[in-house]
Tab-separated table of C-alpha atoms and ligand atoms in Angstrom:
chain	number	residue	atom	x	y	z
A	1	MET	CA	-31.442	5.249	60.150
A	2	ALA	CA	-28.444	6.667	62.050
A	3	ILE	CA	-26.304	6.402	58.914
A	4	ALA	CA	-28.927	8.214	56.832
A	5	LEU	CA	-29.054	11.042	59.371
A	6	ASP	CA	-25.249	11.390	59.379
A	7	GLN	CA	-25.197	11.526	55.602
A	8	ARG	CA	-27.847	14.221	55.564
A	9	LEU	CA	-25.935	16.304	58.090
A	10	HIS	CA	-22.722	15.918	56.160
A	11	LEU	CA	-24.425	16.985	52.945
A	12	SER	CA	-26.112	19.976	54.508
A	13	GLN	CA	-22.785	21.083	55.985
A	14	SER	CA	-21.332	21.118	52.523
A	15	ILE	CA	-24.334	23.059	51.185
A	16	GLY	CA	-23.898	25.955	53.602
A	17	MET	CA	-25.423	27.333	56.781
A	18	LYS	CA	-27.579	25.156	58.996
A	19	ILE	CA	-30.646	26.773	60.506
A	20	LEU	CA	-32.722	25.455	63.391
A	21	ILE	CA	-36.303	26.523	62.623
A	22	THR	CA	-38.841	26.083	65.425
A	23	GLY	CA	-42.511	25.778	64.499
A	24	GLY	CA	-41.583	24.753	60.955
A	25	ALA	CA	-44.747	22.685	60.513
A	26	GLY	CA	-46.958	25.737	61.095
A	27	PHE	CA	-48.217	28.326	58.650
A	28	ILE	CA	-45.310	30.815	58.604
A	29	GLY	CA	-42.727	28.257	59.764
A	30	SER	CA	-43.464	25.960	56.813
A	31	ALA	CA	-43.057	28.896	54.385
A	32	VAL	CA	-39.725	29.673	56.074
A	33	VAL	CA	-38.660	26.007	55.859
A	34	ARG	CA	-39.558	25.897	52.158
A	35	HIS	CA	-37.824	29.228	51.499
A	36	PHE	CA	-34.579	28.354	53.289
A	37	SER	CA	-34.238	24.694	52.261
A	38	ARG	CA	-35.431	24.869	48.667
A	39	GLY	CA	-34.947	28.516	47.747
A	40	CYS	CA	-31.642	29.192	49.532
A	41	GLY	CA	-30.233	25.657	49.841
A	42	PHE	CA	-29.549	25.995	53.574
A	43	GLY	CA	-29.502	22.995	55.878
A	44	VAL	CA	-32.775	23.096	57.831
A	45	ILE	CA	-33.627	21.387	61.116
A	46	ASN	CA	-37.355	21.722	61.743
A	47	LEU	CA	-38.210	21.454	65.472
A	48	ASP	CA	-41.952	21.165	65.985
A	49	LYS	CA	-44.282	19.602	68.557
A	50	LEU	CA	-47.073	19.135	65.993
A	51	THR	CA	-49.862	20.736	67.989
A	52	TYR	CA	-53.297	21.104	66.363
A	53	ALA	CA	-51.665	23.822	64.178
A	54	GLY	CA	-48.688	21.759	63.021
A	55	ASN	CA	-49.006	19.871	59.764
A	56	LEU	CA	-46.180	17.951	58.133
A	57	SER	CA	-47.964	17.970	54.788
A	58	SER	CA	-47.131	21.704	54.635
A	59	VAL	CA	-43.423	20.835	54.357
A	60	GLU	CA	-43.994	17.807	52.139
A	61	PRO	CA	-42.524	19.670	49.093
A	62	VAL	CA	-39.099	19.689	50.815
A	63	SER	CA	-39.245	16.789	53.253
A	64	ASN	CA	-37.232	14.479	51.011
A	65	LEU	CA	-34.450	16.962	50.362
A	66	PRO	CA	-31.093	15.859	51.785
A	67	ASN	CA	-30.696	19.206	53.578
A	68	TYR	CA	-33.939	18.843	55.617
A	69	ILE	CA	-34.387	17.120	58.996
A	70	PHE	CA	-37.455	16.952	61.225
A	71	GLU	CA	-37.252	16.813	65.042
A	72	HIS	CA	-40.587	16.103	66.734
A	73	HIS	CA	-40.263	17.748	70.169
A	74	ASP	CA	-41.660	20.403	72.480
A	75	ILE	CA	-39.536	23.575	72.795
A	76	CYS	CA	-40.255	23.449	76.550
A	77	ASP	CA	-38.370	20.121	76.794
A	78	GLU	CA	-34.933	21.342	77.823
A	79	ALA	CA	-33.168	17.971	77.466
A	80	ALA	CA	-34.490	17.487	73.925
A	81	VAL	CA	-33.678	21.043	72.831
A	82	ASP	CA	-30.217	20.802	74.333
A	83	ARG	CA	-29.571	17.546	72.477
A	84	ILE	CA	-30.803	19.047	69.204
A	85	PHE	CA	-28.344	21.951	69.457
A	86	ARG	CA	-25.448	19.594	70.112
A	87	ALA	CA	-26.442	16.965	67.524
A	88	HIS	CA	-27.059	19.397	64.659
A	89	ALA	CA	-24.761	22.326	65.546
A	90	PRO	CA	-26.867	25.038	63.840
A	91	ASP	CA	-25.347	28.335	62.679
A	92	ALA	CA	-28.575	30.155	63.500
A	93	VAL	CA	-32.043	29.775	65.022
A	94	ILE	CA	-35.269	31.150	63.591
A	95	HIS	CA	-37.788	30.843	66.416
A	96	LEU	CA	-41.406	30.689	65.257
A	97	ALA	CA	-42.954	27.953	67.433
A	98	ALA	CA	-45.852	29.461	69.334
A	99	GLU	CA	-49.492	29.317	70.189
A	100	SER	CA	-50.633	31.913	67.682
A	101	HIS	CA	-54.396	32.492	67.741
A	102	VAL	CA	-55.907	35.396	69.692
A	103	ASP	CA	-59.351	33.751	69.974
A	104	ARG	CA	-57.860	30.575	71.489
A	105	SER	CA	-55.844	32.689	73.938
A	106	ILE	CA	-59.095	34.221	75.201
A	107	ASP	CA	-60.655	30.798	75.821
A	108	GLY	CA	-57.527	29.145	77.270
A	109	PRO	CA	-54.457	31.308	77.956
A	110	ALA	CA	-52.352	28.678	79.802
A	111	PRO	CA	-50.704	27.063	76.724
A	112	PHE	CA	-49.718	30.566	75.573
A	113	LEU	CA	-47.788	31.146	78.798
A	114	GLU	CA	-46.244	27.684	78.549
A	115	THR	CA	-45.092	27.652	74.919
A	116	ASN	CA	-44.617	31.331	74.144
A	117	VAL	CA	-42.923	32.340	77.392
A	118	LYS	CA	-41.446	29.205	78.952
A	119	GLY	CA	-40.687	27.671	75.545
A	120	THR	CA	-38.859	30.804	74.406
A	121	PHE	CA	-36.960	30.926	77.697
A	122	THR	CA	-35.916	27.265	77.300
A	123	LEU	CA	-34.773	27.837	73.737
A	124	LEU	CA	-32.795	30.945	74.718
A	125	GLU	CA	-31.086	29.093	77.551
A	126	CYS	CA	-30.176	26.074	75.383
A	127	ALA	CA	-28.962	28.418	72.618
A	128	ARG	CA	-26.841	30.344	75.117
A	129	SER	CA	-25.249	27.203	76.508
A	130	TYR	CA	-24.481	25.907	72.988
A	131	TRP	CA	-23.251	29.325	71.772
A	132	CYS	CA	-20.892	29.740	74.762
A	133	GLY	CA	-19.124	26.542	73.697
A	134	LEU	CA	-18.563	27.617	70.076
A	135	PRO	CA	-15.178	28.748	68.770
A	136	ASP	CA	-14.849	32.568	68.487
A	137	SER	CA	-15.477	32.811	64.733
A	138	ALA	CA	-18.671	30.707	64.953
A	139	ARG	CA	-19.857	32.650	68.031
A	140	ASP	CA	-19.609	35.938	66.121
A	141	LYS	CA	-21.614	34.599	63.188
A	142	PHE	CA	-24.328	32.855	65.261
A	143	ARG	CA	-27.807	34.451	65.193
A	144	PHE	CA	-30.992	33.905	67.201
A	145	LEU	CA	-33.888	35.379	65.216
A	146	HIS	CA	-36.934	35.711	67.442
A	147	VAL	CA	-40.113	36.075	65.361
A	148	SER	CA	-42.838	38.138	66.977
A	149	THR	CA	-45.923	40.152	66.184
A	150	ASP	CA	-46.984	43.789	65.897
A	151	GLU	CA	-49.754	42.944	68.392
A	152	VAL	CA	-47.272	43.518	71.258
A	153	TYR	CA	-47.671	47.260	70.566
A	154	GLY	CA	-51.409	47.176	71.319
A	155	ALA	CA	-54.025	48.972	69.235
A	156	LEU	CA	-53.863	52.153	67.156
A	157	GLY	CA	-56.613	54.712	66.582
A	158	ALA	CA	-57.359	56.026	63.102
A	159	GLU	CA	-53.918	57.663	62.735
A	160	GLY	CA	-50.275	56.694	63.118
A	161	GLN	CA	-48.152	53.581	62.703
A	162	PHE	CA	-46.168	51.242	64.947
A	163	THR	CA	-42.409	51.768	64.808
A	164	GLU	CA	-39.586	49.862	66.494
A	165	ASN	CA	-39.766	52.486	69.276
A	166	SER	CA	-43.485	52.124	69.981
A	167	GLN	CA	-44.380	51.313	73.562
A	168	TYR	CA	-45.353	47.731	74.416
A	169	ARG	CA	-49.076	47.690	75.299
A	170	PRO	CA	-50.288	44.104	74.662
A	171	ASN	CA	-54.042	43.686	74.988
A	172	SER	CA	-54.819	39.979	74.417
A	173	PRO	CA	-53.382	36.996	76.306
A	174	TYR	CA	-51.651	36.027	73.022
A	175	ALA	CA	-50.062	39.487	72.665
A	176	ALA	CA	-49.055	39.511	76.353
A	177	SER	CA	-47.282	36.155	75.997
A	178	LYS	CA	-45.448	37.299	72.855
A	179	ALA	CA	-44.478	40.585	74.562
A	180	ALA	CA	-43.030	38.650	77.504
A	181	ALA	CA	-41.064	36.436	75.112
A	182	ASP	CA	-39.730	39.526	73.269
A	183	HIS	CA	-38.471	40.918	76.593
A	184	PHE	CA	-36.668	37.657	77.390
A	185	ALA	CA	-35.048	37.673	73.946
A	186	ARG	CA	-33.928	41.282	74.393
A	187	ALA	CA	-32.537	40.559	77.866
A	188	TRP	CA	-30.485	37.585	76.583
A	189	TYR	CA	-28.768	39.959	74.152
A	190	HIS	CA	-28.115	42.701	76.690
A	191	THR	CA	-27.115	40.470	79.590
A	192	TYR	CA	-25.349	37.539	77.958
A	193	GLY	CA	-24.429	38.948	74.543
A	194	LEU	CA	-26.359	36.219	72.680
A	195	PRO	CA	-26.707	37.654	69.117
A	196	VAL	CA	-30.483	38.060	69.209
A	197	ILE	CA	-32.568	39.913	66.623
A	198	VAL	CA	-36.297	40.485	67.199
A	199	THR	CA	-38.825	40.954	64.397
A	200	ASN	CA	-42.398	42.219	64.839
A	201	CYS	CA	-44.604	41.440	61.877
A	202	SER	CA	-48.135	42.349	60.838
A	203	ASN	CA	-50.922	39.867	59.936
A	204	ASN	CA	-49.833	37.181	57.478
A	205	TYR	CA	-51.954	35.454	54.841
A	206	GLY	CA	-51.243	32.923	52.105
A	207	PRO	CA	-51.241	29.169	51.388
A	208	PHE	CA	-51.175	26.584	54.219
A	209	GLN	CA	-52.800	28.849	56.863
A	210	PHE	CA	-54.812	26.957	59.482
A	211	PRO	CA	-58.498	27.712	58.876
A	212	GLU	CA	-59.137	29.371	62.249
A	213	LYS	CA	-57.575	32.678	61.110
A	214	MET	CA	-59.760	35.204	59.345
A	215	ILE	CA	-58.818	34.852	55.673
A	216	PRO	CA	-58.960	31.021	55.378
A	217	THR	CA	-62.063	30.995	57.605
A	218	MET	CA	-63.840	33.186	55.055
A	219	ILE	CA	-62.521	31.322	51.991
A	220	LEU	CA	-63.591	27.904	53.275
A	221	ALA	CA	-66.968	29.157	54.532
A	222	GLY	CA	-67.608	30.699	51.097
A	223	LEU	CA	-66.610	27.507	49.277
A	224	GLU	CA	-68.945	25.470	51.488
A	225	GLY	CA	-71.843	27.951	51.284
A	226	ARG	CA	-71.719	28.766	55.012
A	227	GLN	CA	-72.089	32.224	56.603
A	228	LEU	CA	-68.986	34.454	56.652
A	229	PRO	CA	-68.699	35.516	60.324
A	230	VAL	CA	-67.506	39.145	60.533
A	231	TYR	CA	-66.775	40.228	64.126
A	232	GLY	CA	-68.464	43.428	65.344
A	233	ASP	CA	-69.048	46.030	62.636
A	234	GLY	CA	-66.180	44.757	60.455
A	235	LYS	CA	-64.382	48.114	60.648
A	236	ASN	CA	-61.296	46.840	62.517
A	237	ILE	CA	-58.155	47.293	60.455
A	238	ARG	CA	-55.228	44.917	59.895
A	239	ASP	CA	-52.070	45.343	57.790
A	240	TRP	CA	-51.703	42.256	55.585
A	241	LEU	CA	-48.430	40.655	54.455
A	242	HIS	CA	-48.107	37.631	52.191
A	243	VAL	CA	-46.370	34.817	54.076
A	244	GLU	CA	-43.751	34.313	51.341
A	245	ASP	CA	-42.799	38.000	51.643
A	246	HIS	CA	-42.437	37.431	55.393
A	247	ALA	CA	-40.083	34.486	54.727
A	248	ALA	CA	-38.039	36.672	52.362
A	249	ALA	CA	-37.881	39.421	55.004
A	250	LEU	CA	-36.593	36.916	57.589
A	251	TYR	CA	-33.892	35.785	55.146
A	252	CYS	CA	-32.866	39.408	54.618
A	253	ILE	CA	-32.778	40.097	58.374
A	254	LEU	CA	-30.927	36.875	59.209
A	255	THR	CA	-28.213	37.563	56.666
A	256	LYS	CA	-27.936	41.366	56.971
A	257	GLY	CA	-29.576	42.388	60.278
A	258	VAL	CA	-27.653	43.690	63.276
A	259	PRO	CA	-27.722	41.744	66.583
A	260	GLY	CA	-29.551	43.585	69.365
A	261	GLU	CA	-31.799	45.352	66.838
A	262	VAL	CA	-35.550	45.113	66.321
A	263	TYR	CA	-37.061	45.144	62.819
A	264	ASN	CA	-40.739	45.690	62.089
A	265	ILE	CA	-42.164	43.897	59.047
A	266	GLY	CA	-45.396	45.084	57.425
A	267	GLY	CA	-47.297	44.583	54.210
A	268	GLU	CA	-48.257	48.211	53.483
A	269	ALA	CA	-51.748	46.864	52.893
A	270	GLU	CA	-54.119	48.185	55.532
A	271	ARG	CA	-57.683	47.016	55.034
A	272	GLN	CA	-60.858	47.004	57.112
A	273	ASN	CA	-61.951	43.420	57.797
A	274	ILE	CA	-65.162	43.972	55.856
A	275	GLU	CA	-63.140	45.183	52.834
A	276	VAL	CA	-61.055	41.983	52.976
A	277	VAL	CA	-64.187	39.823	53.179
A	278	GLU	CA	-65.777	41.685	50.262
A	279	SER	CA	-62.586	41.214	48.209
A	280	ILE	CA	-62.649	37.481	48.960
A	281	CYS	CA	-66.282	37.362	47.776
A	282	GLU	CA	-65.370	39.202	44.593
A	283	VAL	CA	-62.536	36.759	43.790
A	284	LEU	CA	-64.796	33.764	44.547
A	285	ASP	CA	-67.521	35.271	42.329
A	286	SER	CA	-65.052	35.425	39.437
A	287	LEU	CA	-63.268	32.083	40.025
A	288	ILE	CA	-66.212	29.862	40.883
A	289	PRO	CA	-69.517	31.663	40.266
A	290	ASN	CA	-72.329	30.407	42.441
A	291	GLY	CA	-74.418	29.148	39.544
A	292	SER	CA	-77.310	31.505	40.156
A	293	SER	CA	-76.870	35.289	40.024
A	294	ALA	CA	-76.213	35.296	43.791
A	295	SER	CA	-72.917	36.695	45.074
A	296	TYR	CA	-70.857	35.238	47.904
A	297	ARG	CA	-71.457	38.640	49.566
A	298	ASP	CA	-74.927	37.361	50.476
A	299	LEU	CA	-73.204	35.028	52.955
A	300	ILE	CA	-71.666	37.909	54.981
A	301	HIS	CA	-72.981	37.788	58.517
A	302	PHE	CA	-72.062	40.187	61.350
A	303	VAL	CA	-71.556	38.341	64.642
A	304	SER	CA	-70.805	39.464	68.202
A	305	ASP	CA	-67.443	41.143	68.639
A	306	ARG	CA	-64.253	39.610	70.062
A	307	PRO	CA	-63.667	40.681	73.696
A	308	GLY	CA	-60.965	43.375	73.808
A	309	HIS	CA	-60.826	43.481	69.996
A	310	ASP	CA	-57.865	45.688	68.942
A	311	TYR	CA	-59.133	48.363	66.554
A	312	ARG	CA	-56.228	48.933	64.186
A	313	TYR	CA	-52.712	47.654	63.444
A	314	SER	CA	-50.394	49.440	61.018
A	315	VAL	CA	-46.674	48.829	60.771
A	316	SER	CA	-43.991	51.142	59.463
A	317	CYS	CA	-41.244	49.025	57.908
A	318	ASP	CA	-39.102	52.036	56.959
A	319	LYS	CA	-36.149	50.727	58.994
A	320	LEU	CA	-36.162	47.379	57.199
A	321	LYS	CA	-36.533	49.069	53.818
A	322	ASN	CA	-33.930	51.779	54.361
A	323	GLU	CA	-31.290	49.801	56.260
A	324	LEU	CA	-31.595	46.312	54.753
A	325	GLY	CA	-33.306	46.963	51.412
A	326	TRP	CA	-36.383	44.713	51.827
A	327	THR	CA	-39.817	45.551	50.370
A	328	PRO	CA	-42.982	43.452	49.978
A	329	SER	CA	-42.985	41.930	46.494
A	330	ARG	CA	-46.700	41.706	45.724
A	331	SER	CA	-49.887	43.666	46.229
A	332	PHE	CA	-52.590	42.423	48.582
A	333	GLU	CA	-54.950	41.974	45.607
A	334	GLU	CA	-52.469	39.723	43.736
A	335	GLY	CA	-51.684	37.789	46.915
A	336	LEU	CA	-55.353	37.249	47.698
A	337	ILE	CA	-56.095	35.791	44.245
A	338	GLN	CA	-53.069	33.473	44.562
A	339	THR	CA	-54.169	32.421	48.075
A	340	ILE	CA	-57.788	31.717	47.126
A	341	SER	CA	-56.637	29.780	44.043
A	342	TRP	CA	-54.340	27.719	46.307
A	343	TYR	CA	-57.244	26.780	48.636
A	344	LEU	CA	-59.312	25.844	45.573
A	345	GLU	CA	-56.545	23.610	44.214
A	346	ASN	CA	-55.539	22.047	47.543
A	347	ARG	CA	-58.815	20.850	48.992
A	348	ASP	CA	-57.199	17.692	50.393
A	349	TRP	CA	-54.936	19.831	52.599
A	350	TRP	CA	-57.789	21.625	54.359
A	351	ARG	CA	-60.287	18.753	54.245
A	352	SER	CA	-57.898	16.624	56.308
A	353	ILE	CA	-57.765	19.441	58.898
A	354	GLN	CA	-61.553	19.664	58.935
A	355	LYS	CA	-61.678	16.033	60.125
A	356	ARG	CA	-60.248	17.203	63.473
A	357	TYR	CA	-61.278	20.889	63.530
A	358	ASP	CA	-64.959	21.805	63.268
A	359	GLY	CA	-64.498	25.574	62.724
A	360	ARG	CA	-66.767	26.474	65.627
A	361	ARG	CA	-66.608	30.125	66.841
A	362	GLN	CA	-63.855	30.605	69.431
A	363	GLY	CA	-62.805	33.467	71.681
A	364	LEU	CA	-66.024	34.526	73.325
A	365	GLY	CA	-64.407	33.864	76.693
B	1	NAD	P1	-49.104	28.470	63.637
B	1	NAD	O1	-50.055	28.376	64.789
B	1	NAD	O2	-49.617	28.260	62.268
B	1	NAD	O3	-47.892	27.447	63.850
B	1	NAD	C1	-47.244	27.293	65.077
B	1	NAD	C2	-46.333	26.068	64.965
B	1	NAD	O4	-45.626	25.953	66.226
B	1	NAD	C3	-47.086	24.763	64.769
B	1	NAD	O5	-46.450	23.974	63.792
B	1	NAD	C4	-47.038	24.084	66.125
B	1	NAD	O6	-47.063	22.669	66.059
B	1	NAD	C5	-45.708	24.598	66.654
B	1	NAD	N1	-45.654	24.594	68.127
B	1	NAD	C6	-46.580	25.105	68.991
B	1	NAD	N2	-46.201	24.885	70.253
B	1	NAD	C7	-44.995	24.260	70.198
B	1	NAD	C8	-44.090	23.789	71.182
B	1	NAD	N3	-44.348	23.908	72.495
B	1	NAD	N4	-42.947	23.192	70.773
B	1	NAD	C9	-42.667	23.051	69.451
B	1	NAD	N5	-43.510	23.466	68.480
B	1	NAD	C10	-44.654	24.060	68.851
B	1	NAD	O7	-48.416	29.903	63.792
B	1	NAD	P2	-48.016	30.954	62.679
B	1	NAD	O8	-49.182	31.769	62.321
B	1	NAD	O9	-47.251	30.251	61.633
B	1	NAD	O10	-47.019	31.901	63.521
B	1	NAD	C11	-45.654	31.566	63.638
B	1	NAD	C12	-44.951	32.629	64.466
B	1	NAD	O11	-45.088	33.910	63.850
B	1	NAD	C13	-45.505	32.771	65.874
B	1	NAD	O12	-44.430	33.008	66.748
B	1	NAD	C14	-46.403	33.999	65.784
B	1	NAD	O13	-46.494	34.664	67.032
B	1	NAD	C15	-45.645	34.827	64.765
B	1	NAD	N6	-46.479	35.738	63.971
B	1	NAD	C16	-47.609	35.285	63.338
B	1	NAD	C17	-48.357	36.165	62.549
B	1	NAD	C18	-49.579	35.683	61.785
B	1	NAD	O14	-50.265	36.506	61.160
B	1	NAD	N7	-49.888	34.396	61.768
B	1	NAD	C19	-47.964	37.507	62.438
B	1	NAD	C20	-46.809	37.937	63.103
B	1	NAD	C21	-46.073	37.047	63.861
B	2	TYD	P1	-57.223	36.828	62.994
B	2	TYD	O1	-56.984	36.214	61.658
B	2	TYD	O2	-57.715	35.964	64.097
B	2	TYD	O3	-55.856	37.569	63.396
B	2	TYD	P2	-55.562	38.626	64.606
B	2	TYD	O4	-56.611	38.513	65.619
B	2	TYD	O5	-54.232	38.144	65.100
B	2	TYD	O6	-55.481	39.971	63.946
B	2	TYD	O7	-58.247	38.020	62.820
B	2	TYD	C1	-58.029	39.079	61.909
B	2	TYD	C2	-59.175	40.062	62.063
B	2	TYD	O8	-60.375	39.436	61.593
B	2	TYD	C3	-59.451	40.462	63.495
B	2	TYD	O9	-59.816	41.833	63.527
B	2	TYD	C4	-60.621	39.585	63.908
B	2	TYD	C5	-61.380	39.388	62.621
B	2	TYD	N1	-62.089	38.105	62.447
B	2	TYD	C6	-63.406	38.088	61.987
B	2	TYD	O10	-64.022	39.147	61.760
B	2	TYD	N2	-64.003	36.873	61.808
B	2	TYD	C7	-63.383	35.701	62.054
B	2	TYD	O11	-64.001	34.609	61.884
B	2	TYD	C8	-62.027	35.722	62.505
B	2	TYD	C9	-61.287	34.439	62.811
B	2	TYD	C10	-61.411	36.946	62.688
């Protein structure tokens, strides 16, 4: 086993940069792992605790590649994280591990403080200690990419967009924990010079998303003939980005971004929740008609609102477009068809999750 690991490390060194990706068994993390290990040929070390949201089958397409290694640990475990830095000597970190669901943060905020704040702090400290010991040329090239959310900026009214200069006004326990982590990341750049870059991204959708988030919740409920639970009046607005476009944006920022800077990432696809749900129904109607003349729309059901529900998110990604040349590659409509088709073709993936997750309404406090 030890010999196999050494061989893998040696091979990945010859392939190019080695990236430590935290949370690589999650929704976005697994897309980033697939993008960097298969698409870019980087050495990838995936550090993940495998919480309810972690799923190794999401990285199964790359798990046998010689440039991929999995480390099953908690980012709060300082000794383990420290060892991982020294054993694998990464050239960069992409930090995605987090508790990520707003509804869960309403019901139980403690794990959000633990993983998102203390875990980020632990990772920053271990990265700093490792980075301080690097030779000058490697220190200059090292990057710590901290992946965060637009939700740290709070809620917008009908007008305006979040920019990198928007004030932090987190409203949910999830957003508060991510905001705190962003501040730690920023402080480690300003105080210690650790080459940190922070990204704040809008809502992601796509294959391999855990079915507690809105889009997979609606797809699976539709496929199983259950009600589609729309919170409140369904008029809340989110800006949707396909997860593979997010992975491409992170590649662009890791390779071209400037340490100490913040980059917002958005999908330029603002939709009311009810519009998204209606679009899902339309795609389901065309891909797998119900048999009778009934539409999946008949399953739409308005339920009580989320406490403190942010009204609108909208992200300007002008800085990322103008300075680093990134743009989203697909429209929301194309991405939604691809995503729904993926859930139709990968029933085993979500059925195995359903054995341990019953889909019950969360976040009523
Ligand atoms: P996810 O919940 O799907 O995955 C999180 C992953 O982190 C899981 O694999 C889990 O096992 C792992 N993890 C959790 N706690 C850990 C710990 N203590 N130690 C090690 N691993 C741990 O999350 P996601 O939706 O893929 O989000 C990934 C990141 O992107 C998060 O930081 C989130 O805040 C951010 N983000 C998400 C979105 C979105 O729409 N999902 C948008 C913007 C930013
Ligand atoms: P979600 O996917 O939980 O992401 P976030 O809260 O981080 O934006 O929710 C997206 C939107 O969809 C949000 O406005 C809440 C709403 N929503 C529903 O209407 N029904 C649902 O079952 C879920 C999970 C969310």
